[in-house]
Amino acid sequence: MKFYLRLVFVFISFLFLTCNFHYFALANELRSQTENLDKISEDKIRFHLIRVEETPKSNLYNSPALEFELAKSKLFKLSRSSKLNLTYSTKTGNYDSGLSGLMFLLTLGVFPWFTESQSNVTFTLMDREDKKIIRDYTFPIQGRKIVSWLTIPFYIVLPIFSDSMDGGTNYDVSNVSLRLLVEAFEAELVKDCIEDPKLLETLRNKGNESFE
């Protein structure tokens, strides 16, 4: 009997690890500012990254993978000694469908288990010395996660055609959504810097200043 119980436990655990499909939508997302980005990206904006972890629940939009996405940017350069801080924070509400979760277990992963989330992601540029906020940008993002064996074809195929979908074995990280959030922040900042060259000058000057 214990052997069969262990098999059931392993099988259910395997379901949770392999059948995650996630799609999301950014509110008021700007299109990429490629031409404007090329104009101002010769001298990158340096900053010290502070990622404020959201507890106690894990968050698809707040993980160490953020640093990797920022490091790929043409506009930014990470620097621990810079006097310009970039603080990244999230505030998330998760809503589980208890009935679908129960049906998921009863059908051994065939019936989809739905989880919805509403998050606000904030990028704050701040003077590291006097703590004065230079600019902050908040992006609402709505997501839905579906867990089921039936989602396997979808999370393999659909992300090829859409940047708003991903899936796989990791429930706590969404590299695709992090990349889109960084691109949205980049686009907003580029737009503001083109409209206000003094802002770009301030960010570059403060970013280039370093603590000894």
mmCIF file with all atom_site columns, C-alpha atoms in Angstrom:
data_model
loop_
_atom_site.group_PDB
_atom_site.id
_atom_site.type_symbol
_atom_site.label_atom_id
_atom_site.label_alt_id
_atom_site.label_comp_id
_atom_site.label_asym_id
_atom_site.label_entity_id
_atom_site.label_seq_id
_atom_site.pdbx_PDB_ins_code
_atom_site.Cartn_x
_atom_site.Cartn_y
_atom_site.Cartn_z
_atom_site.occupancy
_atom_site.B_iso_or_equiv
_atom_site.pdbx_formal_charge
_atom_site.auth_seq_id
_atom_site.auth_comp_id
_atom_site.auth_asym_id
_atom_site.auth_atom_id
_atom_site.pdbx_PDB_model_num
ATOM 1   C CA . MET A 1 1   ? 0.000   0.000  0.000   1.00 0.00 ? 1   MET A CA 1
ATOM 2   C CA . LYS A 1 2   ? 2.799   2.397  0.906   1.00 0.00 ? 2   LYS A CA 1
ATOM 3   C CA . PHE A 1 3   ? 4.448   1.638  -2.431  1.00 0.00 ? 3   PHE A CA 1
ATOM 4   C CA . TYR A 1 4   ? 1.323   2.690  -4.365  1.00 0.00 ? 4   TYR A CA 1
ATOM 5   C CA . LEU A 1 5   ? 0.946   5.837  -2.276  1.00 0.00 ? 5   LEU A CA 1
ATOM 6   C CA . ARG A 1 6   ? 4.530   6.765  -3.104  1.00 0.00 ? 6   ARG A CA 1
ATOM 7   C CA . LEU A 1 7   ? 3.864   6.196  -6.790  1.00 0.00 ? 7   LEU A CA 1
ATOM 8   C CA . VAL A 1 8   ? 0.828   8.487  -6.659  1.00 0.00 ? 8   VAL A CA 1
ATOM 9   C CA . PHE A 1 9   ? 2.834   11.145 -4.821  1.00 0.00 ? 9   PHE A CA 1
ATOM 10  C CA . VAL A 1 10  ? 5.673   10.995 -7.374  1.00 0.00 ? 10  VAL A CA 1
ATOM 11  C CA . PHE A 1 11  ? 3.201   11.118 -10.255 1.00 0.00 ? 11  PHE A CA 1
ATOM 12  C CA . ILE A 1 12  ? 1.388   14.176 -8.885  1.00 0.00 ? 12  ILE A CA 1
ATOM 13  C CA . SER A 1 13  ? 4.723   15.904 -8.207  1.00 0.00 ? 13  SER A CA 1
ATOM 14  C CA . PHE A 1 14  ? 5.743   15.192 -11.781 1.00 0.00 ? 14  PHE A CA 1
ATOM 15  C CA . LEU A 1 15  ? 2.510   16.778 -13.006 1.00 0.00 ? 15  LEU A CA 1
ATOM 16  C CA . PHE A 1 16  ? 3.272   19.976 -11.149 1.00 0.00 ? 16  PHE A CA 1
ATOM 17  C CA . LEU A 1 17  ? 6.770   20.112 -12.612 1.00 0.00 ? 17  LEU A CA 1
ATOM 18  C CA . THR A 1 18  ? 6.010   19.463 -16.259 1.00 0.00 ? 18  THR A CA 1
ATOM 19  C CA . CYS A 1 19  ? 2.693   21.004 -17.293 1.00 0.00 ? 19  CYS A CA 1
ATOM 20  C CA . ASN A 1 20  ? 2.987   24.734 -16.751 1.00 0.00 ? 20  ASN A CA 1
ATOM 21  C CA . PHE A 1 21  ? 1.648   27.119 -19.423 1.00 0.00 ? 21  PHE A CA 1
ATOM 22  C CA . HIS A 1 22  ? 1.746   30.849 -18.715 1.00 0.00 ? 22  HIS A CA 1
ATOM 23  C CA . TYR A 1 23  ? 0.453   33.824 -20.670 1.00 0.00 ? 23  TYR A CA 1
ATOM 24  C CA . PHE A 1 24  ? 0.444   37.476 -19.707 1.00 0.00 ? 24  PHE A CA 1
ATOM 25  C CA . ALA A 1 25  ? -0.364  40.987 -20.899 1.00 0.00 ? 25  ALA A CA 1
ATOM 26  C CA . LEU A 1 26  ? 1.370   44.299 -20.200 1.00 0.00 ? 26  LEU A CA 1
ATOM 27  C CA . ALA A 1 27  ? -0.880  47.343 -19.901 1.00 0.00 ? 27  ALA A CA 1
ATOM 28  C CA . ASN A 1 28  ? 0.022   50.432 -21.971 1.00 0.00 ? 28  ASN A CA 1
ATOM 29  C CA . GLU A 1 29  ? 3.020   48.737 -23.548 1.00 0.00 ? 29  GLU A CA 1
ATOM 30  C CA . LEU A 1 30  ? 5.068   50.995 -25.825 1.00 0.00 ? 30  LEU A CA 1
ATOM 31  C CA . ARG A 1 31  ? 6.508   49.703 -29.053 1.00 0.00 ? 31  ARG A CA 1
ATOM 32  C CA . SER A 1 32  ? 10.252  49.306 -29.198 1.00 0.00 ? 32  SER A CA 1
ATOM 33  C CA . GLN A 1 33  ? 12.099  52.614 -29.610 1.00 0.00 ? 33  GLN A CA 1
ATOM 34  C CA . THR A 1 34  ? 14.845  51.079 -31.772 1.00 0.00 ? 34  THR A CA 1
ATOM 35  C CA . GLU A 1 35  ? 15.777  54.195 -33.752 1.00 0.00 ? 35  GLU A CA 1
ATOM 36  C CA . ASN A 1 36  ? 15.782  56.450 -30.696 1.00 0.00 ? 36  ASN A CA 1
ATOM 37  C CA . LEU A 1 37  ? 17.646  53.826 -28.678 1.00 0.00 ? 37  LEU A CA 1
ATOM 38  C CA . ASP A 1 38  ? 20.447  53.784 -31.246 1.00 0.00 ? 38  ASP A CA 1
ATOM 39  C CA . LYS A 1 39  ? 20.755  57.567 -30.897 1.00 0.00 ? 39  LYS A CA 1
ATOM 40  C CA . ILE A 1 40  ? 21.429  57.514 -27.161 1.00 0.00 ? 40  ILE A CA 1
ATOM 41  C CA . SER A 1 41  ? 22.990  54.099 -26.519 1.00 0.00 ? 41  SER A CA 1
ATOM 42  C CA . GLU A 1 42  ? 26.585  55.005 -27.422 1.00 0.00 ? 42  GLU A CA 1
ATOM 43  C CA . ASP A 1 43  ? 27.258  55.900 -23.798 1.00 0.00 ? 43  ASP A CA 1
ATOM 44  C CA . LYS A 1 44  ? 25.357  53.457 -21.595 1.00 0.00 ? 44  LYS A CA 1
ATOM 45  C CA . ILE A 1 45  ? 23.586  54.471 -18.395 1.00 0.00 ? 45  ILE A CA 1
ATOM 46  C CA . ARG A 1 46  ? 25.359  52.827 -15.467 1.00 0.00 ? 46  ARG A CA 1
ATOM 47  C CA . PHE A 1 47  ? 23.450  51.918 -12.314 1.00 0.00 ? 47  PHE A CA 1
ATOM 48  C CA . HIS A 1 48  ? 23.523  49.766 -9.213  1.00 0.00 ? 48  HIS A CA 1
ATOM 49  C CA . LEU A 1 49  ? 20.652  47.264 -9.308  1.00 0.00 ? 49  LEU A CA 1
ATOM 50  C CA . ILE A 1 50  ? 18.548  46.624 -6.206  1.00 0.00 ? 50  ILE A CA 1
ATOM 51  C CA . ARG A 1 51  ? 15.941  43.902 -6.619  1.00 0.00 ? 51  ARG A CA 1
ATOM 52  C CA . VAL A 1 52  ? 13.373  43.942 -3.824  1.00 0.00 ? 52  VAL A CA 1
ATOM 53  C CA . GLU A 1 53  ? 12.118  40.394 -3.388  1.00 0.00 ? 53  GLU A CA 1
ATOM 54  C CA . GLU A 1 54  ? 8.421   39.920 -2.836  1.00 0.00 ? 54  GLU A CA 1
ATOM 55  C CA . THR A 1 55  ? 7.601   37.562 0.018   1.00 0.00 ? 55  THR A CA 1
ATOM 56  C CA . PRO A 1 56  ? 6.348   35.089 1.034   1.00 0.00 ? 56  PRO A CA 1
ATOM 57  C CA . LYS A 1 57  ? 5.053   33.893 -2.351  1.00 0.00 ? 57  LYS A CA 1
ATOM 58  C CA . SER A 1 58  ? 7.230   33.303 -5.382  1.00 0.00 ? 58  SER A CA 1
ATOM 59  C CA . ASN A 1 59  ? 6.729   35.688 -8.263  1.00 0.00 ? 59  ASN A CA 1
ATOM 60  C CA . LEU A 1 60  ? 7.109   34.988 -11.966 1.00 0.00 ? 60  LEU A CA 1
ATOM 61  C CA . TYR A 1 61  ? 8.057   38.632 -12.512 1.00 0.00 ? 61  TYR A CA 1
ATOM 62  C CA . ASN A 1 62  ? 10.667  38.927 -9.775  1.00 0.00 ? 62  ASN A CA 1
ATOM 63  C CA . SER A 1 63  ? 13.670  36.633 -9.970  1.00 0.00 ? 63  SER A CA 1
ATOM 64  C CA . PRO A 1 64  ? 17.477  36.769 -10.308 1.00 0.00 ? 64  PRO A CA 1
ATOM 65  C CA . ALA A 1 65  ? 16.986  36.368 -14.080 1.00 0.00 ? 65  ALA A CA 1
ATOM 66  C CA . LEU A 1 66  ? 16.196  40.106 -14.131 1.00 0.00 ? 66  LEU A CA 1
ATOM 67  C CA . GLU A 1 67  ? 19.914  40.906 -13.882 1.00 0.00 ? 67  GLU A CA 1
ATOM 68  C CA . PHE A 1 68  ? 20.600  38.799 -16.969 1.00 0.00 ? 68  PHE A CA 1
ATOM 69  C CA . GLU A 1 69  ? 17.902  40.614 -18.974 1.00 0.00 ? 69  GLU A CA 1
ATOM 70  C CA . LEU A 1 70  ? 19.208  44.051 -17.947 1.00 0.00 ? 70  LEU A CA 1
ATOM 71  C CA . ALA A 1 71  ? 22.768  43.037 -18.799 1.00 0.00 ? 71  ALA A CA 1
ATOM 72  C CA . LYS A 1 72  ? 21.679  42.355 -22.403 1.00 0.00 ? 72  LYS A CA 1
ATOM 73  C CA . SER A 1 73  ? 20.317  45.893 -22.838 1.00 0.00 ? 73  SER A CA 1
ATOM 74  C CA . LYS A 1 74  ? 21.985  48.296 -25.270 1.00 0.00 ? 74  LYS A CA 1
ATOM 75  C CA . LEU A 1 75  ? 21.105  51.186 -22.964 1.00 0.00 ? 75  LEU A CA 1
ATOM 76  C CA . PHE A 1 76  ? 22.149  49.976 -19.506 1.00 0.00 ? 76  PHE A CA 1
ATOM 77  C CA . LYS A 1 77  ? 25.285  48.786 -17.765 1.00 0.00 ? 77  LYS A CA 1
ATOM 78  C CA . LEU A 1 78  ? 25.263  47.226 -14.300 1.00 0.00 ? 78  LEU A CA 1
ATOM 79  C CA . SER A 1 79  ? 27.755  48.679 -11.827 1.00 0.00 ? 79  SER A CA 1
ATOM 80  C CA . ARG A 1 80  ? 27.930  47.978 -8.095  1.00 0.00 ? 80  ARG A CA 1
ATOM 81  C CA . SER A 1 81  ? 29.887  51.196 -7.478  1.00 0.00 ? 81  SER A CA 1
ATOM 82  C CA . SER A 1 82  ? 27.604  53.572 -9.411  1.00 0.00 ? 82  SER A CA 1
ATOM 83  C CA . LYS A 1 83  ? 25.908  56.410 -7.526  1.00 0.00 ? 83  LYS A CA 1
ATOM 84  C CA . LEU A 1 84  ? 22.722  55.797 -9.513  1.00 0.00 ? 84  LEU A CA 1
ATOM 85  C CA . ASN A 1 85  ? 20.383  53.154 -8.115  1.00 0.00 ? 85  ASN A CA 1
ATOM 86  C CA . LEU A 1 86  ? 17.804  51.208 -10.066 1.00 0.00 ? 86  LEU A CA 1
ATOM 87  C CA . THR A 1 87  ? 15.339  49.608 -7.666  1.00 0.00 ? 87  THR A CA 1
ATOM 88  C CA . TYR A 1 88  ? 13.096  46.871 -9.052  1.00 0.00 ? 88  TYR A CA 1
ATOM 89  C CA . SER A 1 89  ? 10.036  45.928 -7.020  1.00 0.00 ? 89  SER A CA 1
ATOM 90  C CA . THR A 1 90  ? 6.803   44.027 -7.540  1.00 0.00 ? 90  THR A CA 1
ATOM 91  C CA . LYS A 1 91  ? 3.434   43.818 -5.853  1.00 0.00 ? 91  LYS A CA 1
ATOM 92  C CA . THR A 1 92  ? 1.360   40.803 -6.797  1.00 0.00 ? 92  THR A CA 1
ATOM 93  C CA . GLY A 1 93  ? -2.042  39.362 -6.032  1.00 0.00 ? 93  GLY A CA 1
ATOM 94  C CA . ASN A 1 94  ? -2.628  35.688 -6.885  1.00 0.00 ? 94  ASN A CA 1
ATOM 95  C CA . TYR A 1 95  ? -6.048  34.155 -7.336  1.00 0.00 ? 95  TYR A CA 1
ATOM 96  C CA . ASP A 1 96  ? -6.429  30.378 -7.428  1.00 0.00 ? 96  ASP A CA 1
ATOM 97  C CA . SER A 1 97  ? -9.477  28.534 -8.679  1.00 0.00 ? 97  SER A CA 1
ATOM 98  C CA . GLY A 1 98  ? -10.037 25.965 -5.950  1.00 0.00 ? 98  GLY A CA 1
ATOM 99  C CA . LEU A 1 99  ? -12.534 23.953 -7.986  1.00 0.00 ? 99  LEU A CA 1
ATOM 100 C CA . SER A 1 100 ? -10.227 23.612 -10.986 1.00 0.00 ? 100 SER A CA 1
ATOM 101 C CA . GLY A 1 101 ? -7.388  22.620 -8.636  1.00 0.00 ? 101 GLY A CA 1
ATOM 102 C CA . LEU A 1 102 ? -9.530  19.861 -7.155  1.00 0.00 ? 102 LEU A CA 1
ATOM 103 C CA . MET A 1 103 ? -10.557 18.634 -10.613 1.00 0.00 ? 103 MET A CA 1
ATOM 104 C CA . PHE A 1 104 ? -6.893  18.695 -11.659 1.00 0.00 ? 104 PHE A CA 1
ATOM 105 C CA . LEU A 1 105 ? -6.025  16.306 -8.835  1.00 0.00 ? 105 LEU A CA 1
ATOM 106 C CA . LEU A 1 106 ? -9.034  14.048 -9.374  1.00 0.00 ? 106 LEU A CA 1
ATOM 107 C CA . THR A 1 107 ? -8.275  13.691 -13.097 1.00 0.00 ? 107 THR A CA 1
ATOM 108 C CA . LEU A 1 108 ? -4.522  13.219 -12.515 1.00 0.00 ? 108 LEU A CA 1
ATOM 109 C CA . GLY A 1 109 ? -3.573  16.374 -14.358 1.00 0.00 ? 109 GLY A CA 1
ATOM 110 C CA . VAL A 1 110 ? -5.928  16.220 -17.325 1.00 0.00 ? 110 VAL A CA 1
ATOM 111 C CA . PHE A 1 111 ? -8.415  18.879 -16.211 1.00 0.00 ? 111 PHE A CA 1
ATOM 112 C CA . PRO A 1 112 ? -6.681  22.315 -16.321 1.00 0.00 ? 112 PRO A CA 1
ATOM 113 C CA . TRP A 1 113 ? -5.865  24.099 -13.066 1.00 0.00 ? 113 TRP A CA 1
ATOM 114 C CA . PHE A 1 114 ? -6.178  27.880 -13.503 1.00 0.00 ? 114 PHE A CA 1
ATOM 115 C CA . THR A 1 115 ? -4.288  30.524 -11.519 1.00 0.00 ? 115 THR A CA 1
ATOM 116 C CA . GLU A 1 116 ? -4.572  34.248 -12.218 1.00 0.00 ? 116 GLU A CA 1
ATOM 117 C CA . SER A 1 117 ? -2.330  37.077 -11.036 1.00 0.00 ? 117 SER A CA 1
ATOM 118 C CA . GLN A 1 118 ? -2.353  40.861 -11.150 1.00 0.00 ? 118 GLN A CA 1
ATOM 119 C CA . SER A 1 119 ? 1.025   42.511 -10.618 1.00 0.00 ? 119 SER A CA 1
ATOM 120 C CA . ASN A 1 120 ? 2.477   45.996 -10.559 1.00 0.00 ? 120 ASN A CA 1
ATOM 121 C CA . VAL A 1 121 ? 6.150   46.107 -11.498 1.00 0.00 ? 121 VAL A CA 1
ATOM 122 C CA . THR A 1 122 ? 8.080   49.286 -10.647 1.00 0.00 ? 122 THR A CA 1
ATOM 123 C CA . PHE A 1 123 ? 11.483  50.499 -11.847 1.00 0.00 ? 123 PHE A CA 1
ATOM 124 C CA . THR A 1 124 ? 12.790  53.399 -9.729  1.00 0.00 ? 124 THR A CA 1
ATOM 125 C CA . LEU A 1 125 ? 15.867  55.431 -10.685 1.00 0.00 ? 125 LEU A CA 1
ATOM 126 C CA . MET A 1 126 ? 17.270  57.121 -7.589  1.00 0.00 ? 126 MET A CA 1
ATOM 127 C CA . ASP A 1 127 ? 20.293  59.118 -6.511  1.00 0.00 ? 127 ASP A CA 1
ATOM 128 C CA . ARG A 1 128 ? 22.202  56.704 -4.296  1.00 0.00 ? 128 ARG A CA 1
ATOM 129 C CA . GLU A 1 129 ? 23.569  59.490 -2.092  1.00 0.00 ? 129 GLU A CA 1
ATOM 130 C CA . ASP A 1 130 ? 20.589  61.689 -1.242  1.00 0.00 ? 130 ASP A CA 1
ATOM 131 C CA . LYS A 1 131 ? 17.897  59.059 -2.052  1.00 0.00 ? 131 LYS A CA 1
ATOM 132 C CA . LYS A 1 132 ? 16.138  61.481 -4.387  1.00 0.00 ? 132 LYS A CA 1
ATOM 133 C CA . ILE A 1 133 ? 13.926  59.766 -6.961  1.00 0.00 ? 133 ILE A CA 1
ATOM 134 C CA . ILE A 1 134 ? 14.833  60.842 -10.491 1.00 0.00 ? 134 ILE A CA 1
ATOM 135 C CA . ARG A 1 135 ? 12.220  58.795 -12.357 1.00 0.00 ? 135 ARG A CA 1
ATOM 136 C CA . ASP A 1 136 ? 9.976   55.845 -11.641 1.00 0.00 ? 136 ASP A CA 1
ATOM 137 C CA . TYR A 1 137 ? 7.944   53.683 -13.995 1.00 0.00 ? 137 TYR A CA 1
ATOM 138 C CA . THR A 1 138 ? 5.195   51.244 -13.054 1.00 0.00 ? 138 THR A CA 1
ATOM 139 C CA . PHE A 1 139 ? 3.880   48.558 -15.387 1.00 0.00 ? 139 PHE A CA 1
ATOM 140 C CA . PRO A 1 140 ? 0.694   46.618 -14.569 1.00 0.00 ? 140 PRO A CA 1
ATOM 141 C CA . ILE A 1 141 ? 0.913   43.045 -15.826 1.00 0.00 ? 141 ILE A CA 1
ATOM 142 C CA . GLN A 1 142 ? -1.868  40.482 -15.774 1.00 0.00 ? 142 GLN A CA 1
ATOM 143 C CA . GLY A 1 143 ? -1.067  36.803 -16.033 1.00 0.00 ? 143 GLY A CA 1
ATOM 144 C CA . ARG A 1 144 ? -2.760  33.443 -16.115 1.00 0.00 ? 144 ARG A CA 1
ATOM 145 C CA . LYS A 1 145 ? -1.099  30.117 -15.464 1.00 0.00 ? 145 LYS A CA 1
ATOM 146 C CA . ILE A 1 146 ? -2.642  26.859 -16.652 1.00 0.00 ? 146 ILE A CA 1
ATOM 147 C CA . VAL A 1 147 ? -1.457  23.496 -15.373 1.00 0.00 ? 147 VAL A CA 1
ATOM 148 C CA . SER A 1 148 ? -2.470  20.366 -17.275 1.00 0.00 ? 148 SER A CA 1
ATOM 149 C CA . TRP A 1 149 ? -1.060  17.655 -19.486 1.00 0.00 ? 149 TRP A CA 1
ATOM 150 C CA . LEU A 1 150 ? -3.197  19.175 -22.243 1.00 0.00 ? 150 LEU A CA 1
ATOM 151 C CA . THR A 1 151 ? -1.078  22.346 -22.228 1.00 0.00 ? 151 THR A CA 1
ATOM 152 C CA . ILE A 1 152 ? 2.123   20.595 -23.350 1.00 0.00 ? 152 ILE A CA 1
ATOM 153 C CA . PRO A 1 153 ? 1.570   21.188 -27.114 1.00 0.00 ? 153 PRO A CA 1
ATOM 154 C CA . PHE A 1 154 ? 0.608   24.801 -26.420 1.00 0.00 ? 154 PHE A CA 1
ATOM 155 C CA . TYR A 1 155 ? 3.685   25.790 -24.408 1.00 0.00 ? 155 TYR A CA 1
ATOM 156 C CA . ILE A 1 156 ? 5.915   24.138 -27.020 1.00 0.00 ? 156 ILE A CA 1
ATOM 157 C CA . VAL A 1 157 ? 4.325   25.744 -30.103 1.00 0.00 ? 157 VAL A CA 1
ATOM 158 C CA . LEU A 1 158 ? 2.594   29.017 -29.140 1.00 0.00 ? 158 LEU A CA 1
ATOM 159 C CA . PRO A 1 159 ? 5.662   30.859 -27.725 1.00 0.00 ? 159 PRO A CA 1
ATOM 160 C CA . ILE A 1 160 ? 7.151   30.629 -31.227 1.00 0.00 ? 160 ILE A CA 1
ATOM 161 C CA . PHE A 1 161 ? 4.394   32.933 -32.495 1.00 0.00 ? 161 PHE A CA 1
ATOM 162 C CA . SER A 1 162 ? 3.781   35.146 -29.456 1.00 0.00 ? 162 SER A CA 1
ATOM 163 C CA . ASP A 1 163 ? 6.041   36.995 -27.003 1.00 0.00 ? 163 ASP A CA 1
ATOM 164 C CA . SER A 1 164 ? 3.297   36.908 -24.372 1.00 0.00 ? 164 SER A CA 1
ATOM 165 C CA . MET A 1 165 ? 3.430   33.184 -23.681 1.00 0.00 ? 165 MET A CA 1
ATOM 166 C CA . ASP A 1 166 ? 5.848   30.762 -22.115 1.00 0.00 ? 166 ASP A CA 1
ATOM 167 C CA . GLY A 1 167 ? 5.852   27.574 -20.115 1.00 0.00 ? 167 GLY A CA 1
ATOM 168 C CA . GLY A 1 168 ? 7.924   24.641 -18.988 1.00 0.00 ? 168 GLY A CA 1
ATOM 169 C CA . THR A 1 169 ? 9.158   23.089 -15.788 1.00 0.00 ? 169 THR A CA 1
ATOM 170 C CA . ASN A 1 170 ? 9.934   26.206 -13.740 1.00 0.00 ? 170 ASN A CA 1
ATOM 171 C CA . TYR A 1 171 ? 6.959   27.744 -11.942 1.00 0.00 ? 171 TYR A CA 1
ATOM 172 C CA . ASP A 1 172 ? 8.922   30.557 -10.307 1.00 0.00 ? 172 ASP A CA 1
ATOM 173 C CA . VAL A 1 173 ? 10.633  32.212 -13.281 1.00 0.00 ? 173 VAL A CA 1
ATOM 174 C CA . SER A 1 174 ? 9.292   33.675 -16.522 1.00 0.00 ? 174 SER A CA 1
ATOM 175 C CA . ASN A 1 175 ? 12.245  34.867 -18.587 1.00 0.00 ? 175 ASN A CA 1
ATOM 176 C CA . VAL A 1 176 ? 9.982   35.976 -21.428 1.00 0.00 ? 176 VAL A CA 1
ATOM 177 C CA . SER A 1 177 ? 7.892   38.297 -19.252 1.00 0.00 ? 177 SER A CA 1
ATOM 178 C CA . LEU A 1 178 ? 11.030  39.686 -17.570 1.00 0.00 ? 178 LEU A CA 1
ATOM 179 C CA . ARG A 1 179 ? 12.480  40.463 -20.984 1.00 0.00 ? 179 ARG A CA 1
ATOM 180 C CA . LEU A 1 180 ? 9.286   42.263 -22.037 1.00 0.00 ? 180 LEU A CA 1
ATOM 181 C CA . LEU A 1 181 ? 9.231   44.245 -18.781 1.00 0.00 ? 181 LEU A CA 1
ATOM 182 C CA . VAL A 1 182 ? 12.834  45.367 -19.288 1.00 0.00 ? 182 VAL A CA 1
ATOM 183 C CA . GLU A 1 183 ? 12.048  46.319 -22.893 1.00 0.00 ? 183 GLU A CA 1
ATOM 184 C CA . ALA A 1 184 ? 8.981   48.297 -21.760 1.00 0.00 ? 184 ALA A CA 1
ATOM 185 C CA . PHE A 1 185 ? 11.057  50.153 -19.157 1.00 0.00 ? 185 PHE A CA 1
ATOM 186 C CA . GLU A 1 186 ? 13.749  50.804 -21.739 1.00 0.00 ? 186 GLU A CA 1
ATOM 187 C CA . ALA A 1 187 ? 11.199  52.163 -24.241 1.00 0.00 ? 187 ALA A CA 1
ATOM 188 C CA . GLU A 1 188 ? 9.612   54.512 -21.678 1.00 0.00 ? 188 GLU A CA 1
ATOM 189 C CA . LEU A 1 189 ? 12.991  55.809 -20.537 1.00 0.00 ? 189 LEU A CA 1
ATOM 190 C CA . VAL A 1 190 ? 14.233  56.333 -24.100 1.00 0.00 ? 190 VAL A CA 1
ATOM 191 C CA . LYS A 1 191 ? 11.069  58.282 -24.892 1.00 0.00 ? 191 LYS A CA 1
ATOM 192 C CA . ASP A 1 192 ? 11.567  60.537 -21.852 1.00 0.00 ? 192 ASP A CA 1
ATOM 193 C CA . CYS A 1 193 ? 15.270  61.051 -22.580 1.00 0.00 ? 193 CYS A CA 1
ATOM 194 C CA . ILE A 1 194 ? 14.559  62.080 -26.173 1.00 0.00 ? 194 ILE A CA 1
ATOM 195 C CA . GLU A 1 195 ? 11.942  64.560 -24.959 1.00 0.00 ? 195 GLU A CA 1
ATOM 196 C CA . ASP A 1 196 ? 14.162  65.812 -22.115 1.00 0.00 ? 196 ASP A CA 1
ATOM 197 C CA . PRO A 1 197 ? 17.910  65.645 -22.935 1.00 0.00 ? 197 PRO A CA 1
ATOM 198 C CA . LYS A 1 198 ? 18.714  66.993 -19.455 1.00 0.00 ? 198 LYS A CA 1
ATOM 199 C CA . LEU A 1 199 ? 17.282  63.797 -17.978 1.00 0.00 ? 199 LEU A CA 1
ATOM 200 C CA . LEU A 1 200 ? 19.672  61.706 -20.056 1.00 0.00 ? 200 LEU A CA 1
ATOM 201 C CA . GLU A 1 201 ? 22.573  63.932 -19.014 1.00 0.00 ? 201 GLU A CA 1
ATOM 202 C CA . THR A 1 202 ? 21.608  63.625 -15.340 1.00 0.00 ? 202 THR A CA 1
ATOM 203 C CA . LEU A 1 203 ? 21.368  59.840 -15.518 1.00 0.00 ? 203 LEU A CA 1
ATOM 204 C CA . ARG A 1 204 ? 24.681  59.477 -17.320 1.00 0.00 ? 204 ARG A CA 1
ATOM 205 C CA . ASN A 1 205 ? 26.526  61.857 -15.013 1.00 0.00 ? 205 ASN A CA 1
ATOM 206 C CA . LYS A 1 206 ? 25.157  60.308 -11.842 1.00 0.00 ? 206 LYS A CA 1
ATOM 207 C CA . GLY A 1 207 ? 25.680  56.799 -13.187 1.00 0.00 ? 207 GLY A CA 1
ATOM 208 C CA . ASN A 1 208 ? 29.308  57.522 -14.045 1.00 0.00 ? 208 ASN A CA 1
ATOM 209 C CA . GLU A 1 209 ? 30.023  58.778 -10.534 1.00 0.00 ? 209 GLU A CA 1
ATOM 210 C CA . SER A 1 210 ? 31.403  56.007 -8.356  1.00 0.00 ? 210 SER A CA 1
ATOM 211 C CA . PHE A 1 211 ? 31.931  55.291 -4.693  1.00 0.00 ? 211 PHE A CA 1
ATOM 212 C CA . GLU A 1 212 ? 35.582  54.820 -3.839  1.00 0.00 ? 212 GLU A CA 1
#
